[in-house]
Coordinates of C-alpha atoms and ligand atoms in Angstrom, one line a residue:
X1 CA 71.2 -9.7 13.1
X2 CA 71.2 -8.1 16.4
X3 CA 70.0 -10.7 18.8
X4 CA 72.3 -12.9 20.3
X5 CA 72.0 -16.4 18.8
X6 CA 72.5 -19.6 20.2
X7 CA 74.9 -21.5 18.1
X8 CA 76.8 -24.9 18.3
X9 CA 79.7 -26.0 16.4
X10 CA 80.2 -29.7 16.3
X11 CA 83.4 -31.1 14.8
X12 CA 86.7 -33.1 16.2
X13 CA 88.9 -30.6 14.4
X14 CA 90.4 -27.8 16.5
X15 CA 91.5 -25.7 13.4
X16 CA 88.0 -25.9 12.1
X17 CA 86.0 -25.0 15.1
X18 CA 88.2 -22.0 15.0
X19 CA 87.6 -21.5 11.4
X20 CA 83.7 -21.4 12.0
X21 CA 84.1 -19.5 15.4
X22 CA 86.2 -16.5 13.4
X23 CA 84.2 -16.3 10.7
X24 CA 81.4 -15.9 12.4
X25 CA 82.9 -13.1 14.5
X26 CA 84.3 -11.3 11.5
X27 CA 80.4 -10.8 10.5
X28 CA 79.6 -9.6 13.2
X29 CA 76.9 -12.2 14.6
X30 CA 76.0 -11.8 18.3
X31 CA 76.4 -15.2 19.4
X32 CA 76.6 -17.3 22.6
X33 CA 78.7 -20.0 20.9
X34 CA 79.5 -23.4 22.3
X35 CA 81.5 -26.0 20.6
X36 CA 82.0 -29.9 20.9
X37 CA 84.1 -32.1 19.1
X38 CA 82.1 -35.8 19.2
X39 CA 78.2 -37.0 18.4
X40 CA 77.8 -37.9 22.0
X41 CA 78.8 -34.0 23.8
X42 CA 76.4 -32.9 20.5
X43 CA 73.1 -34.8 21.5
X44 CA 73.7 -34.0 25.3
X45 CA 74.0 -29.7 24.6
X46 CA 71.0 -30.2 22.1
X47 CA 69.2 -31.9 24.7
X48 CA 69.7 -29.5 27.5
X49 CA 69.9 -26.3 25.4
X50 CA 68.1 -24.9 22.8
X51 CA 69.8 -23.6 19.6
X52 CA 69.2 -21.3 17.1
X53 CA 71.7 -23.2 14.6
X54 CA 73.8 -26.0 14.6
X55 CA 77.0 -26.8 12.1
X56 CA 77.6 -30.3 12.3
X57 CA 81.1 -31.6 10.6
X58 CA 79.8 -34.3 8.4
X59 CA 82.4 -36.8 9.6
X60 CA 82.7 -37.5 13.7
X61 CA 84.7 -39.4 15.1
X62 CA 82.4 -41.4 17.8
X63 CA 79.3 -41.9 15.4
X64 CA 78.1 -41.1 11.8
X65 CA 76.5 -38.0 11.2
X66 CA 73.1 -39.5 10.0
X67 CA 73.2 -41.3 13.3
X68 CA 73.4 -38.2 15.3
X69 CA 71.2 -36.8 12.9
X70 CA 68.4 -39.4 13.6
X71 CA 68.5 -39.5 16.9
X72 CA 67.6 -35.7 17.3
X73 CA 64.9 -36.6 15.1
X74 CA 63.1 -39.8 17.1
X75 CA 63.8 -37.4 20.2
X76 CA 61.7 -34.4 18.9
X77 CA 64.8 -32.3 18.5
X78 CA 64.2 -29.3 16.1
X79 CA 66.7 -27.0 15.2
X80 CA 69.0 -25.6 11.7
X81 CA 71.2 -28.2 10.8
X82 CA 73.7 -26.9 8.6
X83 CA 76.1 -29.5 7.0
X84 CA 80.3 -28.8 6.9
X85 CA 81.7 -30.7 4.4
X86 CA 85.0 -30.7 2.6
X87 CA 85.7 -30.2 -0.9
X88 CA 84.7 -34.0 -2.9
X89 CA 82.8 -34.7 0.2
X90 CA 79.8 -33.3 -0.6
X91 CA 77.5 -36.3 -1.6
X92 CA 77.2 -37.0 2.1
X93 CA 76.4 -33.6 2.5
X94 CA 73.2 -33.6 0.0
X95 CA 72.4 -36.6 1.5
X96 CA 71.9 -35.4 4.8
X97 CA 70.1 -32.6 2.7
X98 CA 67.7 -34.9 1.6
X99 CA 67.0 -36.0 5.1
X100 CA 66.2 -33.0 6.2
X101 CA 69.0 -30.8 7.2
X102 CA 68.9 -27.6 6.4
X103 CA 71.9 -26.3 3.9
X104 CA 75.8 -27.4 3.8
X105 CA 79.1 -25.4 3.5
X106 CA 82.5 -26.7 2.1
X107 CA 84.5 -26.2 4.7
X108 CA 87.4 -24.6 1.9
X109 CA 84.9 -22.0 0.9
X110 CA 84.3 -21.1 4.9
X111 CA 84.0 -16.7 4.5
X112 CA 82.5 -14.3 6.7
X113 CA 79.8 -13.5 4.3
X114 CA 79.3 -16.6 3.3
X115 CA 79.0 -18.2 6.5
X116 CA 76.6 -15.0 7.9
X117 CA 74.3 -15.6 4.8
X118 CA 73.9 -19.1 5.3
X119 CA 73.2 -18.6 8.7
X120 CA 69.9 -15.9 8.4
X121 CA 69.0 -18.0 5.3
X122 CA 68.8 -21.3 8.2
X123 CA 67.6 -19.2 10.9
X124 CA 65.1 -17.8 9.1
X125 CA 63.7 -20.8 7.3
X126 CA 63.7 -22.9 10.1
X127 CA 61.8 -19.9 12.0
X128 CA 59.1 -19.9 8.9
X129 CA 58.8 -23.9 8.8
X130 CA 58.2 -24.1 12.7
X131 CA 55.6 -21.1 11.7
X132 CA 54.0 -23.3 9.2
X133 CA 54.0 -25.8 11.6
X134 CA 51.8 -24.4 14.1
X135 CA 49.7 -22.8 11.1
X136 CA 48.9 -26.7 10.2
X137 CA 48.3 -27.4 13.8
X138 CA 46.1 -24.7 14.4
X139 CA 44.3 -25.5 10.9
X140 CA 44.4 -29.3 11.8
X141 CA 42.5 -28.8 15.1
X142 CA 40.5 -26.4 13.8
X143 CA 39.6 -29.2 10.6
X144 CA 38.8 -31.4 13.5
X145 CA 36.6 -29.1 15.5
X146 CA 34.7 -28.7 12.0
X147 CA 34.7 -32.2 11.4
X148 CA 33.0 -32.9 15.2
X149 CA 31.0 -29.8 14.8
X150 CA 29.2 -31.6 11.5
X151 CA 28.9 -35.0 13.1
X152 CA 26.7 -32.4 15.9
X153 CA 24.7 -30.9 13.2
X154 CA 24.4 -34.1 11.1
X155 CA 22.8 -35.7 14.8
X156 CA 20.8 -32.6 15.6
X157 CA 19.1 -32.2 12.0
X158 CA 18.0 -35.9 12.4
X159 CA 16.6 -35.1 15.3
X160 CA 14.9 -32.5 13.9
X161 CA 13.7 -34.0 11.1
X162 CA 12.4 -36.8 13.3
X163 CA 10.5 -34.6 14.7
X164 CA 9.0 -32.8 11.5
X165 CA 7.5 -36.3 10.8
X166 CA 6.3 -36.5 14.0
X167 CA 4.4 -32.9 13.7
X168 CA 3.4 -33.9 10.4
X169 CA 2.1 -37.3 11.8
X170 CA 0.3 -35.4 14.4
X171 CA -1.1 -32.4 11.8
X172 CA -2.5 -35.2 9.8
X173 CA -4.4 -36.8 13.0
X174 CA -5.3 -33.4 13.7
X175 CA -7.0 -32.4 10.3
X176 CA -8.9 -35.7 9.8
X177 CA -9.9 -35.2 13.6
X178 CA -11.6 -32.0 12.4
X179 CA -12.8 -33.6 8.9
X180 CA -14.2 -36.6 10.7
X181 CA -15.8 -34.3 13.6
X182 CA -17.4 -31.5 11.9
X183 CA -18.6 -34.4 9.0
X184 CA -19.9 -36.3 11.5
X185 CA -22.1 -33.2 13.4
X186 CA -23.0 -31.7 10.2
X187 CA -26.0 -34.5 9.8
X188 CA -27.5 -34.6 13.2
X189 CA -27.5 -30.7 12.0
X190 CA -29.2 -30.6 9.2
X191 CA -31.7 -32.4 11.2
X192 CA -32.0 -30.2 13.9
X193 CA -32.3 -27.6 11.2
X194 CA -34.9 -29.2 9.0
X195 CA -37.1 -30.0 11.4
X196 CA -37.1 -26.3 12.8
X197 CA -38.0 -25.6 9.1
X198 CA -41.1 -28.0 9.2
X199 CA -42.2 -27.2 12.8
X200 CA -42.3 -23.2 11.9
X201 CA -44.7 -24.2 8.7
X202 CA -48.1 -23.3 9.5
X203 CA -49.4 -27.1 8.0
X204 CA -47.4 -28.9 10.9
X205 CA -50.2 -27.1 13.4
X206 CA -50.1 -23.9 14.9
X207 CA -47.4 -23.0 17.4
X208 CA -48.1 -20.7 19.9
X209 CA -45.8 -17.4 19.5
X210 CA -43.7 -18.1 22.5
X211 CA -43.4 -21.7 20.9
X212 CA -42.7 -20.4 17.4
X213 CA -40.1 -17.7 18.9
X214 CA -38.0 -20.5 20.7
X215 CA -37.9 -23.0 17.6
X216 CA -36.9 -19.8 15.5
X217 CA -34.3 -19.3 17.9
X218 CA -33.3 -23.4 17.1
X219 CA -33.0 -22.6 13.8
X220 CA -30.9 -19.8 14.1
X221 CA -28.4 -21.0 16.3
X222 CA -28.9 -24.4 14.5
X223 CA -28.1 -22.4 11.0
X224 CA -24.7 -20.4 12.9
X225 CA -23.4 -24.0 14.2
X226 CA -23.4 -25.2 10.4
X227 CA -22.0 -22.3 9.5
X228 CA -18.9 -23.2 11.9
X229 CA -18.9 -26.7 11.0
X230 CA -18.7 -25.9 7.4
X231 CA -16.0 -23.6 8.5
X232 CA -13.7 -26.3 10.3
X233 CA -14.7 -28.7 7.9
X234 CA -13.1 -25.9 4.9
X235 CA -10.6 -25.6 7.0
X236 CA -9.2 -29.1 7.2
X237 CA -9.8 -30.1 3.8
X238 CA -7.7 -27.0 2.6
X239 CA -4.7 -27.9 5.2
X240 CA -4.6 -31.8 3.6
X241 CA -4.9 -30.2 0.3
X242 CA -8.5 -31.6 -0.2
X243 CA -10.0 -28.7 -1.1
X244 CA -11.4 -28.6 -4.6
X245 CA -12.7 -25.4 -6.9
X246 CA -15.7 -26.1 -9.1
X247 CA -14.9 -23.5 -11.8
X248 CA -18.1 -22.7 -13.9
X249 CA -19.0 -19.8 -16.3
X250 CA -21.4 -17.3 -13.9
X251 CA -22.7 -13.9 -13.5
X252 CA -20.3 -12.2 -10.5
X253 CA -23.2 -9.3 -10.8
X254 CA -26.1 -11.9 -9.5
X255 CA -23.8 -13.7 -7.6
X256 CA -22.4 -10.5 -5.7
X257 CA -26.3 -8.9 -5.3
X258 CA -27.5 -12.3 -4.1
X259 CA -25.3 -12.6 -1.3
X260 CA -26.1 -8.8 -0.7
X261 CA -29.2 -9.3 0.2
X262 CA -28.7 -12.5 2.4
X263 CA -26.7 -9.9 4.4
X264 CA -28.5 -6.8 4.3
X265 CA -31.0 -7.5 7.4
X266 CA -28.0 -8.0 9.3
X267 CA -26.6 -4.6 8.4
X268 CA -29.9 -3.0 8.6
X269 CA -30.2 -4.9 12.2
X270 CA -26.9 -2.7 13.3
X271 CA -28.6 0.5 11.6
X272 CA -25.4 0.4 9.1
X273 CA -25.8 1.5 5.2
X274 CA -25.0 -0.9 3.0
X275 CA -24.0 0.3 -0.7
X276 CA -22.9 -1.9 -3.6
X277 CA -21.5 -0.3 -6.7
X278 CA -21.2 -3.3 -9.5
X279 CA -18.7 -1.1 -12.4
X280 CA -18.3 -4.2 -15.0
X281 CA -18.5 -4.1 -18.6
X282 CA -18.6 -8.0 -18.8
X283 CA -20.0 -9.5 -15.7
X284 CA -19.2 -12.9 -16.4
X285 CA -16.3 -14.6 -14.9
X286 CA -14.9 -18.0 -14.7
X287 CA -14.3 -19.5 -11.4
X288 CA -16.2 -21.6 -8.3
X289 CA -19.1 -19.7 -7.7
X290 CA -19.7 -21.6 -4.5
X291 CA -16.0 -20.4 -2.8
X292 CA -16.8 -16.9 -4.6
X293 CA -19.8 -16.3 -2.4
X294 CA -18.1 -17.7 0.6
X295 CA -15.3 -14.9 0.1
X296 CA -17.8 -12.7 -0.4
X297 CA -20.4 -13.6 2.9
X298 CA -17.6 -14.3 4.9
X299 CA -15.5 -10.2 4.3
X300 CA -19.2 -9.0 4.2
X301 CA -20.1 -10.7 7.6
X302 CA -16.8 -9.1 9.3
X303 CA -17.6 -5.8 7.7
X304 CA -21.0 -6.0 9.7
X305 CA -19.7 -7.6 12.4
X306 CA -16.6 -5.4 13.2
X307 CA -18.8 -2.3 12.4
X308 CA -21.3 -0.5 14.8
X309 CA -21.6 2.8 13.1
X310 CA -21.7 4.3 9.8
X311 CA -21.6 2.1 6.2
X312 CA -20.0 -0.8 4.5
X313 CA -19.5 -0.5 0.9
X314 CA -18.9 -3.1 -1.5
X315 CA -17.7 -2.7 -5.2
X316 CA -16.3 -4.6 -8.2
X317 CA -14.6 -3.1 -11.2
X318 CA -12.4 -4.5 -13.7
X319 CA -8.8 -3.9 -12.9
X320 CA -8.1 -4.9 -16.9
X321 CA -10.0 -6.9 -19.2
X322 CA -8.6 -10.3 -17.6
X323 CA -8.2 -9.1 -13.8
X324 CA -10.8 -8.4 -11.4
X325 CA -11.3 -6.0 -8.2
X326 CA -13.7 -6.7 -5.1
X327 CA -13.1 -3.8 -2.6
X328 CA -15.3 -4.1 0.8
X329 CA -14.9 -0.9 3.0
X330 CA -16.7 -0.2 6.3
X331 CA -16.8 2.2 8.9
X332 CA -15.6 -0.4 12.0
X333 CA -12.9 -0.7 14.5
X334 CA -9.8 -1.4 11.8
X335 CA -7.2 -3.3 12.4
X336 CA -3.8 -2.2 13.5
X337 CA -1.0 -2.9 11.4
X338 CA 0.9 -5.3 13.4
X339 CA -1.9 -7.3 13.7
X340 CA -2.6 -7.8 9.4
X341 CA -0.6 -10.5 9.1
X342 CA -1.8 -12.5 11.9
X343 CA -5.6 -12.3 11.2
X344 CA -4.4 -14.4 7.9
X345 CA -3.5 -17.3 10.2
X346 CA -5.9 -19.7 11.2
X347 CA -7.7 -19.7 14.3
X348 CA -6.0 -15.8 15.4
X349 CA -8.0 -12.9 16.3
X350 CA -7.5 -9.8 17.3
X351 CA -9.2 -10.5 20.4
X352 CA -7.9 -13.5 21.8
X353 CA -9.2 -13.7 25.1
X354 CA -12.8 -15.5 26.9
X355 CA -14.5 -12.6 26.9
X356 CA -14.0 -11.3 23.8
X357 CA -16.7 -8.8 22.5
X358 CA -16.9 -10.8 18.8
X359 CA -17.8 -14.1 18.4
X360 CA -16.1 -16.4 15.4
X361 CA -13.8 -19.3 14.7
X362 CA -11.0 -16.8 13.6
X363 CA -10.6 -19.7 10.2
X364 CA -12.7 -17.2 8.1
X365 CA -9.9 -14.9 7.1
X366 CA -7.4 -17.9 6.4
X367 CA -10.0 -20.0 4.3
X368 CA -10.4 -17.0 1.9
X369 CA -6.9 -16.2 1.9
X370 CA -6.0 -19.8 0.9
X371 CA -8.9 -19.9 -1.8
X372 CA -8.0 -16.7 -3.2
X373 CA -4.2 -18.5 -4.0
X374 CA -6.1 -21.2 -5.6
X375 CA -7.9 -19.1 -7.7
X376 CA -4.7 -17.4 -8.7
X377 CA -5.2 -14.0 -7.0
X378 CA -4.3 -11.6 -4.4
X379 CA -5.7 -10.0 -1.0
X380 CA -4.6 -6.5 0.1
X381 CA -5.9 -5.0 3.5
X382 CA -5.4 -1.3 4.4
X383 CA -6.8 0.3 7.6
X384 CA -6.8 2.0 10.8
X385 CA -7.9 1.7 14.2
X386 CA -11.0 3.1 15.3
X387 CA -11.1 4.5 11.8
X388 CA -12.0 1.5 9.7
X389 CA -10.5 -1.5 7.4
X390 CA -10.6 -1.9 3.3
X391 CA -10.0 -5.4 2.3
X392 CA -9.6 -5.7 -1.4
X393 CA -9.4 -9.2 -3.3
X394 CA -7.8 -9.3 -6.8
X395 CA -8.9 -12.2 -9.4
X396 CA -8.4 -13.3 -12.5
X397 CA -11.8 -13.3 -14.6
X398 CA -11.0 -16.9 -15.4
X399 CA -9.1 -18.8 -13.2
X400 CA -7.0 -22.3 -14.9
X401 CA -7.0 -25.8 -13.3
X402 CA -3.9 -27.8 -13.1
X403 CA -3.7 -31.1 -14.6
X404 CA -3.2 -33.7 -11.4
X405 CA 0.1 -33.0 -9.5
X406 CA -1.2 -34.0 -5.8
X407 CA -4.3 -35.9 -5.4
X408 CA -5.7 -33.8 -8.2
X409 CA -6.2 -30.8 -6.0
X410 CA -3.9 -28.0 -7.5
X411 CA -4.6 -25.4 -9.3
X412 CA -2.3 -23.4 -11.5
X413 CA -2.6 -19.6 -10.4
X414 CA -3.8 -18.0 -14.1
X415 CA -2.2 -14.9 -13.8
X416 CA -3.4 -13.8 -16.9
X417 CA -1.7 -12.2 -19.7
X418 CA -1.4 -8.6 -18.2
X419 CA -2.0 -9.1 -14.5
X420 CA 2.1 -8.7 -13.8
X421 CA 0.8 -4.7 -14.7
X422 CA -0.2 -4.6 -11.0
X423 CA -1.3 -0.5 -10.6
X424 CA -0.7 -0.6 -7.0
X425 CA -3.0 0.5 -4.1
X426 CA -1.8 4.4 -4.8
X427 CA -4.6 4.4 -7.5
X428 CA -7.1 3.4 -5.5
X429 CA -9.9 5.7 -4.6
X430 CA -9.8 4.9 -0.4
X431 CA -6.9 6.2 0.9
X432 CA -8.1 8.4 3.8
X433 CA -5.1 6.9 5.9
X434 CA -2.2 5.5 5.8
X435 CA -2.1 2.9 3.5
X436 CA -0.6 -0.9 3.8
X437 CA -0.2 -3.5 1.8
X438 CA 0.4 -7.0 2.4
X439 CA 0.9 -9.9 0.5
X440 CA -0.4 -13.0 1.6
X441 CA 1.7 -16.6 1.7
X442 CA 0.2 -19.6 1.8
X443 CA -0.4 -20.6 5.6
X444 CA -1.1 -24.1 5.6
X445 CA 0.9 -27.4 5.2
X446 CA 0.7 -29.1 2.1
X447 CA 0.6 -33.2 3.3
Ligands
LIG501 P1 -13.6 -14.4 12.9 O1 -14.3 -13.3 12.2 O2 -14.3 -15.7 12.9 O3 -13.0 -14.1 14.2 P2 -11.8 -14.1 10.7 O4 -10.7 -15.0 10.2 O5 -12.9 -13.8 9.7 O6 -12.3 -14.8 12.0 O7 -11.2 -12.8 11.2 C1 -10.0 -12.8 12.0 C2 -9.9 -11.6 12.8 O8 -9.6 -10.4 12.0 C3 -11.2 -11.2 13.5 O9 -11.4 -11.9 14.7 C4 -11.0 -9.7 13.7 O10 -10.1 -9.5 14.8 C5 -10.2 -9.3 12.5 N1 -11.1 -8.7 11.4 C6 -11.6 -9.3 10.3 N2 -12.3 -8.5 9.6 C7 -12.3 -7.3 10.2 C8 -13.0 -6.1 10.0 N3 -13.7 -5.8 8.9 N4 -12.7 -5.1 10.9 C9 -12.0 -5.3 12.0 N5 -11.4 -6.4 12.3 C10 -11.6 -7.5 11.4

């Protein structure tokens, strides 16, 4: 060892201070040594100084080793203790072992080497224990931290759930707000709409054509505000998990050129072509044909409505014999990619603001993504601004009810037997730009 160490030899014997004091010095140790010869001188030096080692005689004259000993202990005095004993002594020696010094030596055995090895072997234990000590400090404090970081966490994800209930609480209020609402103004509606009906028949009395026009004009905007009733109304049954599918055998083929033709004037209206191609060897399906024609009017109505030159096209083909494909193209503005997931959401737009050129709820989009889920399939949207959009809905042919789980309301999503094969968009026909493909989550809350 190089450094100088701090040592102190305590015993009453003369001869054996020397002893301890050549030995050392014939290792070679670098040492600032001090020596005392009682308990008392001992505890004063270890209180004012401190050592790297300490040999303590195991027999003093003013006070018993253990008492010395002890008292270094209750004063928080840490430091090698190692033991000199004499030859048939050495039970007190391993005794004071036991209490914690740190090694003995028999005073008759006192060597150089001995004594040298003893020492690094103290030094250097004692050195690795006080290590460990501050090791298990640091981890203690740091156990603690953890411990009061939890109790933090534990508090805040209370609060937070607290508050979950409380969005929840206010969700629910919200939804049968909207239920209740667009319920209660679908009636007064349907009379505002029927009556319209009657007045315009020629049997009622003959209007006059300025008469007629205006009561046309109360049926039209009487037939639009139904339509946005019926769309909150959808909207809030689907968020409380209300919304039921009536699956029935039908003909997608009349279904799909029924709805056509409810639409066409309105294409026609914008000068826009309107082509169907129906490619199905069996055009019968299994599913709610009611929600399939919504899907259907509702993509067909943004196609004409997004669209002020050129064509929409609509087609269905059969993806496999248990999966269908209803693609609807047109010509319009597009959509910009950052934008296709939020036009999924309820209530979002592309065009947020007052003035907005388009007029619509912005719960169309949601309410077919959410009953396309139910009926087990799949949306994917390609387009590009100023370019035009392709929105394509995948079905099963037959979709598959779920026994009761909640409120009777789920449905299973029939995947079919082959419908993992998804041939991706890459085989489609459109692909004039770059194409995208999202997959849809369901967006509302299940109560
Ligand atoms: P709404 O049509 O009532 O605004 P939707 O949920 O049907 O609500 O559509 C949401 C938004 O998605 C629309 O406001 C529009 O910005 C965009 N969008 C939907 N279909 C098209 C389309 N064919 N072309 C361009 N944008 C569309």
């Amino acid at each position: 060892m190089k450094e100088t160490l701090k040592i102190l030899v305590i015993d009453d014997d003369e001869v054996d201070r020397m002893a301890v004091r050549l030995a050392l010095m014939k290792a070679g140790v670098y040492m600032d040594l001090c020596e005392v010869s009682n308990g008392n001188h001992a505890f004063s030096a270890l209180q004012n100084t401190n050592f790297d080692c300490v040999f303590l005689d195991d027999r003093l004259p003013d006070q018993d080793s253990f008492t010395l000993f002890h008292k270094l202990r209750s004063s928080e005095i840490k430091v090698p203790l190692v033991i000199l004993t004499t030859q048939g002594n050495e039970q007190n020696a391993v005794e004071l072992l036991q209490a914690g010094a740190t090694d003995y030596l028999i005073k008759e055995n006192l060597k150089s080497e001995n004594l040298a090895k003893i020492l690094r072997n103290a030094i250097r234990l004692y050195r690795a224990e006080i290590k460990a000590d501050l090791v298990y400090q640091q981890l203690k404090e740091s156990h603690e931290q953890l411990i009061n970081k939890n109790e933090e966490l534990k508090k805040q994800q209370q609060q937070i759930q607290l508050q979950n209930l409380k969005l929840l609480e206010a969700s629910r209020l919200k939804s049968q707000f909207l239920a209740t609402i667009s319920h209660e103004l679908r009636t007064p509606m349907n009379a505002i709409i029927g009556f319209s009906q009657i007045l315009l028949r020629p049997k009622f009395g003959q209007l006059s054509n300025q008469q007629a026009d205006m009561v046309e004009r109360i049926l039209n905007n009487g037939k639009h505000l139904l339509m946005l009733l019926n769309e909150v109304l959808d909207f809030s049954k689907l968020e409380t998990g209300r919304l039921e599918l009536k699956p029935e055998i039908f003909d997608l083929g009349k279904i799909v050129n029924n709805t056509v033709t409810e639409i066409r004037s309105l294409a026609e209206a914008k000068k826009l072509a309107l082509r169907v191609e129906i490619d199905l060897e069996n055009s019968l399906t299994f599913n709610d044909p009611i929600r399939v024609r919504q899907i259907l009017i509702n993509l067909l109505s943004n196609a004409v409505k997004f669209t002020d030159n050129g064509s929409i096209c609509l087609e269905i083909r059969e993806i496999t014999k248990n999966r269908l494909a209803i693609t609807i193209q047109d010509t319009g503005i597009g959509i910009s990619p950052q934008d296709f997931q939020h036009i999924f959401e309820a209530f979002r737009q592309v065009d947020q603001g007052i003035s907005r050129k388009y007029p619509g709820t912005g719960l169309g989009l949601a309410i077919i993504n959410s009953l396309v889920q139910m009926m087990g399939g799949e949306i994917f949207l390609e387009s590009q601004l100023g370019v035009g959009s392709v929105f394509k809905i995948e079905l099963p042919r037959q979709i598959t009810l779920l026994t009761n789980t909640n409120n009777g309301n789920s449905y299973h999503l029939n995947l079919g037997s082959d419908d993992g094969v998804y041939s991706s968009h890459q085989n489609l026909p459109y692909l004039p730009y770059q194409a995208q493909k999202i997959s849809l989550g369901y967006p509302y809350l299940k109560l």
